PDB file of C-alpha atoms and ligand atoms in Angstrom:
ATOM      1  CA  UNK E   1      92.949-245.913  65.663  1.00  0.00           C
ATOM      2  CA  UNK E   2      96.036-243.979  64.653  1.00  0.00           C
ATOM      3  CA  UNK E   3      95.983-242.407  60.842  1.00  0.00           C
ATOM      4  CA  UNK E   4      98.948-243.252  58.468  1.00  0.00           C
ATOM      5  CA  UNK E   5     101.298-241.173  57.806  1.00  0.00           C
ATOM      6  CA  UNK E   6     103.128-241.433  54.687  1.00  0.00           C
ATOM      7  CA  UNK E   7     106.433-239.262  54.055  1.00  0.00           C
ATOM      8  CA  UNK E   8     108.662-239.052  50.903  1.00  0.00           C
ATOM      9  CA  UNK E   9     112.473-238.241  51.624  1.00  0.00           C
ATOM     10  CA  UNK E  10     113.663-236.899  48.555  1.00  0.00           C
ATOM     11  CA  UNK E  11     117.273-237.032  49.611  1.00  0.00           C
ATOM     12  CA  UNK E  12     119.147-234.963  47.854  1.00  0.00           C
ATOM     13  CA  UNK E  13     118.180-236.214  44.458  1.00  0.00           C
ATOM     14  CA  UNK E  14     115.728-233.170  43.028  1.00  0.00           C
ATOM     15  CA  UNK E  15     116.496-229.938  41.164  1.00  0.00           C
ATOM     16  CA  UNK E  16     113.454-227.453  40.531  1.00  0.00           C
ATOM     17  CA  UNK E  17     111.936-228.884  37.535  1.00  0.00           C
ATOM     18  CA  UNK E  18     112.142-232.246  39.202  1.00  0.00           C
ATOM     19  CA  UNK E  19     110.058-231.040  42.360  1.00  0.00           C
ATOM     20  CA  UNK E  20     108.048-229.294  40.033  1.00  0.00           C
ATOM     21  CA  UNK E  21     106.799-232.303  37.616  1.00  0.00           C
ATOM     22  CA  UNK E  22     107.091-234.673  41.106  1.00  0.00           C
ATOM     23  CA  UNK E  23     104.475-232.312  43.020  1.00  0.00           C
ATOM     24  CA  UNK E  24     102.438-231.915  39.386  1.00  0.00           C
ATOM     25  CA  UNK E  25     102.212-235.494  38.889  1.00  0.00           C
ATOM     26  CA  UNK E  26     101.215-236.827  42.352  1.00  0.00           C
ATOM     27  CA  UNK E  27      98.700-234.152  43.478  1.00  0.00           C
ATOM     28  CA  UNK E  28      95.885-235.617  40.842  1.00  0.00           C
ATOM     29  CA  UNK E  29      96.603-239.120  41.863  1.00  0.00           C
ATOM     30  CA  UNK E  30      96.278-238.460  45.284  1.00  0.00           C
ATOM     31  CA  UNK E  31      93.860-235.950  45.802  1.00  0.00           C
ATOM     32  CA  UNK E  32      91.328-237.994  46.737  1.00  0.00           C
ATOM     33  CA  UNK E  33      92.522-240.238  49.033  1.00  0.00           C
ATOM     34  CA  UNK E  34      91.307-239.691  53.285  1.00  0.00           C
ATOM     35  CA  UNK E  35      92.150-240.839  56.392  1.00  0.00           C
ATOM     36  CA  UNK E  36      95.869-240.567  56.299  1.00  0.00           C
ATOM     37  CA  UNK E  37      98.919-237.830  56.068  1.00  0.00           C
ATOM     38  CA  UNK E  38     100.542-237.693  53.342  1.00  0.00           C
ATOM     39  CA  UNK E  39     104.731-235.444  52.791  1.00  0.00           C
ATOM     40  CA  UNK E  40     107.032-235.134  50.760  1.00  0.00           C
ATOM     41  CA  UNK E  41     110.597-233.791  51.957  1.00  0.00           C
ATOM     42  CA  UNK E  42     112.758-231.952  49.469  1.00  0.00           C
ATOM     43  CA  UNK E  43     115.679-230.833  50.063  1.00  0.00           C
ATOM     44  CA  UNK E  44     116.387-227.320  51.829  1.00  0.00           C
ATOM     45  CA  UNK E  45     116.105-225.058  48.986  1.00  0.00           C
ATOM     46  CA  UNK E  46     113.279-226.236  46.944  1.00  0.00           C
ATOM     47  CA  UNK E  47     110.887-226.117  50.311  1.00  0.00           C
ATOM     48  CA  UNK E  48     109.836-222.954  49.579  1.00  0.00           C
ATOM     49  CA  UNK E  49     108.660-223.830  45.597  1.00  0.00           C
ATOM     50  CA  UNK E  50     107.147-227.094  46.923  1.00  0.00           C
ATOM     51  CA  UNK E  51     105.224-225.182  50.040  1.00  0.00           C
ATOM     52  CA  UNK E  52     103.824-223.021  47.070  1.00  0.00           C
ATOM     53  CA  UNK E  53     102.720-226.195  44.818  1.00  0.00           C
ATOM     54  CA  UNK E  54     101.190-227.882  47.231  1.00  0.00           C
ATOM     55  CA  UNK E  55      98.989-225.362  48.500  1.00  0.00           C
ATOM     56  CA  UNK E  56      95.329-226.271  48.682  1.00  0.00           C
ATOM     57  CA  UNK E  57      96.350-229.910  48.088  1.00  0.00           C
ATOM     58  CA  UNK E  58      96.028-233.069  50.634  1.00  0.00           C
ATOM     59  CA  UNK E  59     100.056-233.158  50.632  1.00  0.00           C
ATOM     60  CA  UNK E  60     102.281-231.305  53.135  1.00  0.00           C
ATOM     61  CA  UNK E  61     105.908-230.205  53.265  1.00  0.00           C
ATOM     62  CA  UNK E  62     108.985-231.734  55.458  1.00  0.00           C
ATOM     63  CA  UNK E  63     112.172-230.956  55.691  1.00  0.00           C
ATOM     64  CA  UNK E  64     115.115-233.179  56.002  1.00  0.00           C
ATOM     65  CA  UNK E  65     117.264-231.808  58.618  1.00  0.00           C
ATOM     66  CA  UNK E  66     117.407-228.650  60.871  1.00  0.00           C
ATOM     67  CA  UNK E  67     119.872-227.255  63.554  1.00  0.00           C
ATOM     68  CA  UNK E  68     119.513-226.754  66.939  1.00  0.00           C
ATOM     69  CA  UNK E  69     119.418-222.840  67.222  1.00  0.00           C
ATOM     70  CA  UNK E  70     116.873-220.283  66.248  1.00  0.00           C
ATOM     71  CA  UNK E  71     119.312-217.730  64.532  1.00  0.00           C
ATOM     72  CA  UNK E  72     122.753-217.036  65.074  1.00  0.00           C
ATOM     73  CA  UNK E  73     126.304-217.282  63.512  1.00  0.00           C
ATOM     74  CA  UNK E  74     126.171-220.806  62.593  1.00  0.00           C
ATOM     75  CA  UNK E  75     127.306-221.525  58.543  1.00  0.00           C
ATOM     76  CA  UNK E  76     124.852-223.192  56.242  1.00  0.00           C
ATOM     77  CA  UNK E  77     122.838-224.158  59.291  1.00  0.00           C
ATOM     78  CA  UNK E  78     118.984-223.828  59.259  1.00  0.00           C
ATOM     79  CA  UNK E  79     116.796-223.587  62.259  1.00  0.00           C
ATOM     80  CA  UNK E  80     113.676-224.819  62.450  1.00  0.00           C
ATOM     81  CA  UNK E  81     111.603-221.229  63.100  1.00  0.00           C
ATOM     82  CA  UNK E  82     112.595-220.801  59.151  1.00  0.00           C
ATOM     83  CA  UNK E  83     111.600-223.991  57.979  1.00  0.00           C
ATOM     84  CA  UNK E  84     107.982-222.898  59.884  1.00  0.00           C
ATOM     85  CA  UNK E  85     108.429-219.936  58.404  1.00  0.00           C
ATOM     86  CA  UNK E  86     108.161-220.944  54.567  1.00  0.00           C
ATOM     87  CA  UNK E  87     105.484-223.090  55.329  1.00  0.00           C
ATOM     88  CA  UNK E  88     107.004-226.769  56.640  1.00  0.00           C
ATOM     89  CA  UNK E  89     104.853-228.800  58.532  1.00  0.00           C
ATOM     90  CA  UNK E  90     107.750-231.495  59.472  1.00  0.00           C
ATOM     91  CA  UNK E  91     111.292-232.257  59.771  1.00  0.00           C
ATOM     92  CA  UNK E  92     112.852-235.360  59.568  1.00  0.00           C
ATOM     93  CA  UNK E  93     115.557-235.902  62.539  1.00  0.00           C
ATOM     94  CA  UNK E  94     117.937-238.681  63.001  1.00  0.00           C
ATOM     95  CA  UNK E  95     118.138-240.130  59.578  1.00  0.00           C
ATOM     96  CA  UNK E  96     120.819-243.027  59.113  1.00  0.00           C
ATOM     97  CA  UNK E  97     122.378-241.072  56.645  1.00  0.00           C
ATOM     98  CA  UNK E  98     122.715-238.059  59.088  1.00  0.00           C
ATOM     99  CA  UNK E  99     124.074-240.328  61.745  1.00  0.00           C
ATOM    100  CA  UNK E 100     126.546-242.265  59.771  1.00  0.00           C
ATOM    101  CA  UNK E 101     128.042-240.216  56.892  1.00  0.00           C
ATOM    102  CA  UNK E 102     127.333-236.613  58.688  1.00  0.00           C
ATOM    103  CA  UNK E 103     128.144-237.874  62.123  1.00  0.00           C
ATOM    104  CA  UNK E 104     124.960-236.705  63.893  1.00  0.00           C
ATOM    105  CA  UNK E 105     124.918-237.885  67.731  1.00  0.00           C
ATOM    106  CA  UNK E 106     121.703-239.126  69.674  1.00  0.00           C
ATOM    107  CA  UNK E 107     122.686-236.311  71.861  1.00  0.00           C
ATOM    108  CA  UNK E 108     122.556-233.890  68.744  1.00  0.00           C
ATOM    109  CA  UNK E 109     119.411-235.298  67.641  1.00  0.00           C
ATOM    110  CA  UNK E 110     117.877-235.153  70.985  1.00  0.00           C
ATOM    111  CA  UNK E 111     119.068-231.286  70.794  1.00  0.00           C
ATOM    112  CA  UNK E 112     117.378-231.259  67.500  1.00  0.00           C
ATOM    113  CA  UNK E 113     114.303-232.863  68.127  1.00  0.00           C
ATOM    114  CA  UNK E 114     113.576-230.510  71.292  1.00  0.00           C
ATOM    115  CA  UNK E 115     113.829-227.441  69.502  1.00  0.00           C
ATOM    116  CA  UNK E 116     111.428-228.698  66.448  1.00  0.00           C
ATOM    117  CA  UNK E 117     109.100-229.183  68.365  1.00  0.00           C
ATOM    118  CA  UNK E 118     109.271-226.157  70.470  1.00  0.00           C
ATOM    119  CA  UNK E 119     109.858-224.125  66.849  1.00  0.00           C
ATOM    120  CA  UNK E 120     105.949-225.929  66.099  1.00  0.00           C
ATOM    121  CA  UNK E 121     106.964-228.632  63.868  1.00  0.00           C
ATOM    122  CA  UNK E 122     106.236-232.127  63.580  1.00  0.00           C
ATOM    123  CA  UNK E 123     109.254-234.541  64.233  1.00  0.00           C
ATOM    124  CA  UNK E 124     109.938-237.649  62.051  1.00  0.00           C
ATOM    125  CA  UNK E 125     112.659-239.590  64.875  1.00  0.00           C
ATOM    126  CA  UNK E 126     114.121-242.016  62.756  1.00  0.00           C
ATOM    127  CA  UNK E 127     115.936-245.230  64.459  1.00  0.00           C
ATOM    128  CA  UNK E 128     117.001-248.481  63.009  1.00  0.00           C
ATOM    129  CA  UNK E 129     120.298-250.704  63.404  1.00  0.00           C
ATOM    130  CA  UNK E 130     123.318-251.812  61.192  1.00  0.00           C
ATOM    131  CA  UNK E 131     123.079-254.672  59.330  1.00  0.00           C
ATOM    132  CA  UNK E 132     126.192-256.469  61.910  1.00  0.00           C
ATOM    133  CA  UNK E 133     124.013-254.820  64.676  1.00  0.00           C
ATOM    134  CA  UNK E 134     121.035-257.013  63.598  1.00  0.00           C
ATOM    135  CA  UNK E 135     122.900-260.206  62.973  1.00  0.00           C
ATOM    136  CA  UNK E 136     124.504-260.071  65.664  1.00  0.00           C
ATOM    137  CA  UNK E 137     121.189-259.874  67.899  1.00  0.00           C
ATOM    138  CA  UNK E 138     121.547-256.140  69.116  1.00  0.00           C
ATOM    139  CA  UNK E 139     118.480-254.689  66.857  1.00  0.00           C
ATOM    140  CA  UNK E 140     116.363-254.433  70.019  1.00  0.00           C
ATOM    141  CA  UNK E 141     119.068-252.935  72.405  1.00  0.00           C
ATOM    142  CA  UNK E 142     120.450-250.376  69.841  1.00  0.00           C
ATOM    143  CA  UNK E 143     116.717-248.928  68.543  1.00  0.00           C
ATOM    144  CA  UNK E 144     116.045-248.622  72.405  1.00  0.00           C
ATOM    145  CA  UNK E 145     119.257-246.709  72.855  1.00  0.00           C
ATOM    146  CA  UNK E 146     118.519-244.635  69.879  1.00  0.00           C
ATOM    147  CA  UNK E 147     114.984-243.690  71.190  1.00  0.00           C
ATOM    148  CA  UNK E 148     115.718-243.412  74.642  1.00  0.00           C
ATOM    149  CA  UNK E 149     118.728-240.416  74.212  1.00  0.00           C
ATOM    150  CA  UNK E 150     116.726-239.170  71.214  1.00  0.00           C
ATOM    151  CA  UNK E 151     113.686-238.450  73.467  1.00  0.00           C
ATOM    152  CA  UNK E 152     115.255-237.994  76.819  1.00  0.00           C
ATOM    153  CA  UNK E 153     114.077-234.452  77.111  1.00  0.00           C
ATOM    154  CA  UNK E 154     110.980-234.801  74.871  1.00  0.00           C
ATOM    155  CA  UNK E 155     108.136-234.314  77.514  1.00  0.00           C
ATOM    156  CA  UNK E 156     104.740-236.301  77.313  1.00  0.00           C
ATOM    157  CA  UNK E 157     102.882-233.436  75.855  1.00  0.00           C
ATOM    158  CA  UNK E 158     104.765-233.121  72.971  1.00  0.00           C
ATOM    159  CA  UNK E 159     104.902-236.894  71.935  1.00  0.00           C
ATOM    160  CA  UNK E 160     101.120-236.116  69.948  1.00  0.00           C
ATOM    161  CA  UNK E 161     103.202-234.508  67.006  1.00  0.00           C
ATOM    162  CA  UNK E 162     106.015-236.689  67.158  1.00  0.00           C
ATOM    163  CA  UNK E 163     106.287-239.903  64.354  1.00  0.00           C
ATOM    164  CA  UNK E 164     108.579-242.311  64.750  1.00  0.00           C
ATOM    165  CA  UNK E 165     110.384-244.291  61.798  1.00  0.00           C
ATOM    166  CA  UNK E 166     112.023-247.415  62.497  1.00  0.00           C
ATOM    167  CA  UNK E 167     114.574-247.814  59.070  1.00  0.00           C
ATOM    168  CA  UNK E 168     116.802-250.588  59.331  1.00  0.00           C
ATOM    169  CA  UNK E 169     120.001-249.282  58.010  1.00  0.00           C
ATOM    170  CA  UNK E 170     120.467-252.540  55.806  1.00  0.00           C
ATOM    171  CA  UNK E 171     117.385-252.080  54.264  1.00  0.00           C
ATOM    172  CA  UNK E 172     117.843-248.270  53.186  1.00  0.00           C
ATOM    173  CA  UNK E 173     118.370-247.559  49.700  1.00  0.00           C
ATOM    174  CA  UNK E 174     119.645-251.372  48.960  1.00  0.00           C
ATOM    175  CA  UNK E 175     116.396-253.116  47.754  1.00  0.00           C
ATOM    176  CA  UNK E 176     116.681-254.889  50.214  1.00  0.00           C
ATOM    177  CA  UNK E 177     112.934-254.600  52.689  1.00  0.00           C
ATOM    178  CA  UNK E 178     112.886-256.369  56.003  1.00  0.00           C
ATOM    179  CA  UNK E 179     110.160-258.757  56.136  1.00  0.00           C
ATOM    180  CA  UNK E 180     106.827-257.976  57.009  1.00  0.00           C
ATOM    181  CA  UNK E 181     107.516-260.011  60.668  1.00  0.00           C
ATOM    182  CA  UNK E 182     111.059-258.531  60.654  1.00  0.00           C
ATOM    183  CA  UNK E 183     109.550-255.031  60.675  1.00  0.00           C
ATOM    184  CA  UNK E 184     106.172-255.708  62.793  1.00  0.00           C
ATOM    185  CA  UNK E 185     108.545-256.982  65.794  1.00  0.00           C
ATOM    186  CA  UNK E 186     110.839-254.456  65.896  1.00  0.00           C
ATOM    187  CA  UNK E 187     107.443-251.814  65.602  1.00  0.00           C
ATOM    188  CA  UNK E 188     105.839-253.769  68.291  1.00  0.00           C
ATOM    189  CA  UNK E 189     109.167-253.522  70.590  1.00  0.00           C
ATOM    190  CA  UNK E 190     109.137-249.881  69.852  1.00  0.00           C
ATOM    191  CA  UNK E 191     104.993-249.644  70.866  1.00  0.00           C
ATOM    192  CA  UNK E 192     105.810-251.532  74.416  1.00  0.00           C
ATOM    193  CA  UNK E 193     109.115-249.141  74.646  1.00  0.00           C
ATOM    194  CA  UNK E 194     106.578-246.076  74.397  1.00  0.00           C
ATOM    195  CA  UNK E 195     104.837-247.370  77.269  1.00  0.00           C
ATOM    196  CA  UNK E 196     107.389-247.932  79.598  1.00  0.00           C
ATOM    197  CA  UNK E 197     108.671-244.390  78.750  1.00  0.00           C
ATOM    198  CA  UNK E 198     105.624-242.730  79.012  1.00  0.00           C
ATOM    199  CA  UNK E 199     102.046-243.794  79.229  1.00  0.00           C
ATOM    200  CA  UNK E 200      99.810-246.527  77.654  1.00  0.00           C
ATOM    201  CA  UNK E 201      97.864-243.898  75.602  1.00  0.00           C
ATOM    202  CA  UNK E 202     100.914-242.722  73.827  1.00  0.00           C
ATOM    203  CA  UNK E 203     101.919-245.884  73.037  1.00  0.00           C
ATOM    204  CA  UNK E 204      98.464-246.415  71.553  1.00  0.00           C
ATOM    205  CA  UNK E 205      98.680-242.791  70.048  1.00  0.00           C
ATOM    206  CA  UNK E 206     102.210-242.732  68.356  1.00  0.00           C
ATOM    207  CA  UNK E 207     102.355-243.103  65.171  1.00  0.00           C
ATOM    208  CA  UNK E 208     105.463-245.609  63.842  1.00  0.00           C
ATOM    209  CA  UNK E 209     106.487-245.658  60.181  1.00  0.00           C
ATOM    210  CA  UNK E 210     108.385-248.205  58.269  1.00  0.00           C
ATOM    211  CA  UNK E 211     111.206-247.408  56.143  1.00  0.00           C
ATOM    212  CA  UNK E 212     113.593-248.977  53.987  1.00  0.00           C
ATOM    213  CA  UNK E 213     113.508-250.196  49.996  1.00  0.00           C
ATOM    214  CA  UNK E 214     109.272-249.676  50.638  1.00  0.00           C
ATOM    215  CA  UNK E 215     107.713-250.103  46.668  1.00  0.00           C
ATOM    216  CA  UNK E 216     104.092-250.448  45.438  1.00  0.00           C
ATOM    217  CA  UNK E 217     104.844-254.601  45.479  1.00  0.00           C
ATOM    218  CA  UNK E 218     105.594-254.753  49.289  1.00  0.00           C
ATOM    219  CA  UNK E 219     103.850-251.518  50.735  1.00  0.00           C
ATOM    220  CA  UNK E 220     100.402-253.296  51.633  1.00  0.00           C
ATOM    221  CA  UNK E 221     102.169-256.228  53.740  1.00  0.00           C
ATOM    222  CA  UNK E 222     104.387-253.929  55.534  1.00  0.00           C
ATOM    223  CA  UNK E 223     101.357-251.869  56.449  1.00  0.00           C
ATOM    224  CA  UNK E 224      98.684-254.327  57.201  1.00  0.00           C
ATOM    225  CA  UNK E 225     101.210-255.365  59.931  1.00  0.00           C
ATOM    226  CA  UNK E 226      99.461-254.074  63.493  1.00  0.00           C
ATOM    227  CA  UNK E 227     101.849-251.675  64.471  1.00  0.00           C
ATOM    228  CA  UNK E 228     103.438-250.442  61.208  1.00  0.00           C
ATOM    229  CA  UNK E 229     101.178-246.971  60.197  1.00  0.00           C
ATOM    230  CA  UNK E 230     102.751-245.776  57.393  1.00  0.00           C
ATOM    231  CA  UNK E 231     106.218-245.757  55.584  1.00  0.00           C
ATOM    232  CA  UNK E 232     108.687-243.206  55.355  1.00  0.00           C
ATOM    233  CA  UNK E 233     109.807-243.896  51.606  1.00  0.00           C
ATOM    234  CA  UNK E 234     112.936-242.645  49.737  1.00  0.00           C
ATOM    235  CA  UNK E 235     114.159-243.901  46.539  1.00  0.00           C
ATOM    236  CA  UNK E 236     110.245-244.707  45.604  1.00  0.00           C
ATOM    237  CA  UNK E 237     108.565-241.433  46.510  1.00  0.00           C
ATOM    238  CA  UNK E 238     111.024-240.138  43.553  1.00  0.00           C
ATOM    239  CA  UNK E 239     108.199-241.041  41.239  1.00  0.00           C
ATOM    240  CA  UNK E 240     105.083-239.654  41.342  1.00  0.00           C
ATOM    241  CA  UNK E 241     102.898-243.100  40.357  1.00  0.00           C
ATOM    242  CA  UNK E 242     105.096-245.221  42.675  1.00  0.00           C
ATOM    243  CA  UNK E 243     104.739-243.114  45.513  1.00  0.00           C
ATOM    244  CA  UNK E 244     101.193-242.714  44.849  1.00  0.00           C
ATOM    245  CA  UNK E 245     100.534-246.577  44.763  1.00  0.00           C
ATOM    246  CA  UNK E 246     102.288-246.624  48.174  1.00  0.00           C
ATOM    247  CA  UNK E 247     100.141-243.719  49.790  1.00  0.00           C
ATOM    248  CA  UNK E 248      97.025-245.684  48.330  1.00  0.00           C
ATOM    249  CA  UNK E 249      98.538-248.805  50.023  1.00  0.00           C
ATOM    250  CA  UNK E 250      98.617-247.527  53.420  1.00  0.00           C
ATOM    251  CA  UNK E 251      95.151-246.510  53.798  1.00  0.00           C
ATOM    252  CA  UNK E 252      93.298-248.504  55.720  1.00  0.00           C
TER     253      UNK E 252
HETATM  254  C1  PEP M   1     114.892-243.319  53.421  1.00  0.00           C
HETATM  255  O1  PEP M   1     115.675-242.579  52.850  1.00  0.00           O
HETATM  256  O2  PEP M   1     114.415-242.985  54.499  1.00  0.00           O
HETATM  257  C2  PEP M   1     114.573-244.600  52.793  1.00  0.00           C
HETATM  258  C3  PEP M   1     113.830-245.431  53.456  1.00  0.00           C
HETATM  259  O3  PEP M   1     115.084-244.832  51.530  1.00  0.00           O
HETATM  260  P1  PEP M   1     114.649-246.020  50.509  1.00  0.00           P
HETATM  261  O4  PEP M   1     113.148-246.087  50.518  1.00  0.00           O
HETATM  262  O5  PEP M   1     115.225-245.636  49.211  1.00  0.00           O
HETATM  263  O6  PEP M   1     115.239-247.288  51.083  1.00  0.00           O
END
């Protein structure tokens, strides 16, 4: 039985009091909720005030982005030994917006997930096609290309702290969710993907989250679906009751 895993990308949407009255408002409502994870993800330089106002709560601290270096001349980079370092638990890696408005590569994000994980954070991989990908019947092909070069040099070993989050570009930020089928297929393609890449117990073990327009009114039927186990959420985890309802949602 894998444990849901919900994560809130908070985009780069929050100043300090914002984080502050975010963190404030959803600790209470979620403090007594087991059996799942539960993130938020600021942005880079409220980590450190969020690390501190979460402490000795149920919630834990992502980041959204990281470079592939441990230290070196490289401009308004951050590697991922400092994000351990003030107290991150996770990074997110491979988000559309990364790949399409920042350019990221699978090859970068392959770079990037690699030295996460070797830095001793958890990876969020995110995947997902274009909206003229998926009508144009590519969704499975492109998702497979995305995980294949994202992973290429992620061993075995290290797949137990990696999450993947299948976001369908269309669906991000738009309103617009995939279906509860729409989601559950691609999930399941990405489960029998796992296997073929590595071994039946990580496909069983990896944990796949959904993401895209996720609210309190559609959470539960996304995550009832088999192979959906928990939702990366953006727009939504900017409010502490929404996000909440969604966390309560995905517990099974
Ligand atoms: C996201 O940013 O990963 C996301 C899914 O955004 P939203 O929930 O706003 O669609």
């Amino acid at each position: 039985m894998r444990k849901p895993f919900v994560a809130g990308n908070w985009k780069m949407y929050t100043d300090s009091s914002d984080a502050e009255s975010l963190v404030n408002g959803l600790k209470p409502l979620v403090s007594d909720v087991k059996g799942l994870d539960i993130a938020v993800c600021p942005p880079f330089v409220y980590l450190q005030q969020v690390v501190n106002l979460t402490k000795n709560s149920n919630i834990r601290v992502g980041a959204q982005n990281c470079y592939v270096e441990s230290r070196g001349a490289f401009t308004g980079e951050v590697a991922p030994e400092m994000l351990k370092d003030v107290g991150c638990d996770y990074v997110i890696i491979g988000h559309s917006e990364r790949r399409h408005i920042l350019g990221e590569t699978d090859d970068l994000i392959c770079r990037k997930v690699v030295k996460a994980l070797s830095a001793g954070l958890e990876v969020i991989l995110c995947v997902g096609e274009l909206l003229e990908e998926r009508e144009t019947g590519k969704t499975d092909s492109v998702v497979e290309t995305q995980l294949s070069n994202g992973l290429k040099e992620v061993a075995a070993g290290d797949m137990s702290r990696v999450t993947l989050a299948y976001e369908p570009v269309w669906a991000i930020g738009t309103g617009r969710t995939a279906t509860p089928d729409q989601a559950q297929d691609v999930h399941a393609f990405i489960r029998r993907w796992l296997g073929t890449r590595y071994s039946p117990d990580i496909t069983d073990k990896v944990r796949i989250q959904y993401g895209g327009s996720v609210k309190p009114e559609n959470a539960k039927d996304l995550m009832d679906c088999p192979d959906i186990d928990g939702a990366l959420v953006g727009g939504a985890s900017l409010k502490s009751d929404s996000f909440a309802a969604i966390i309560k949602a995905a517990v099974h």
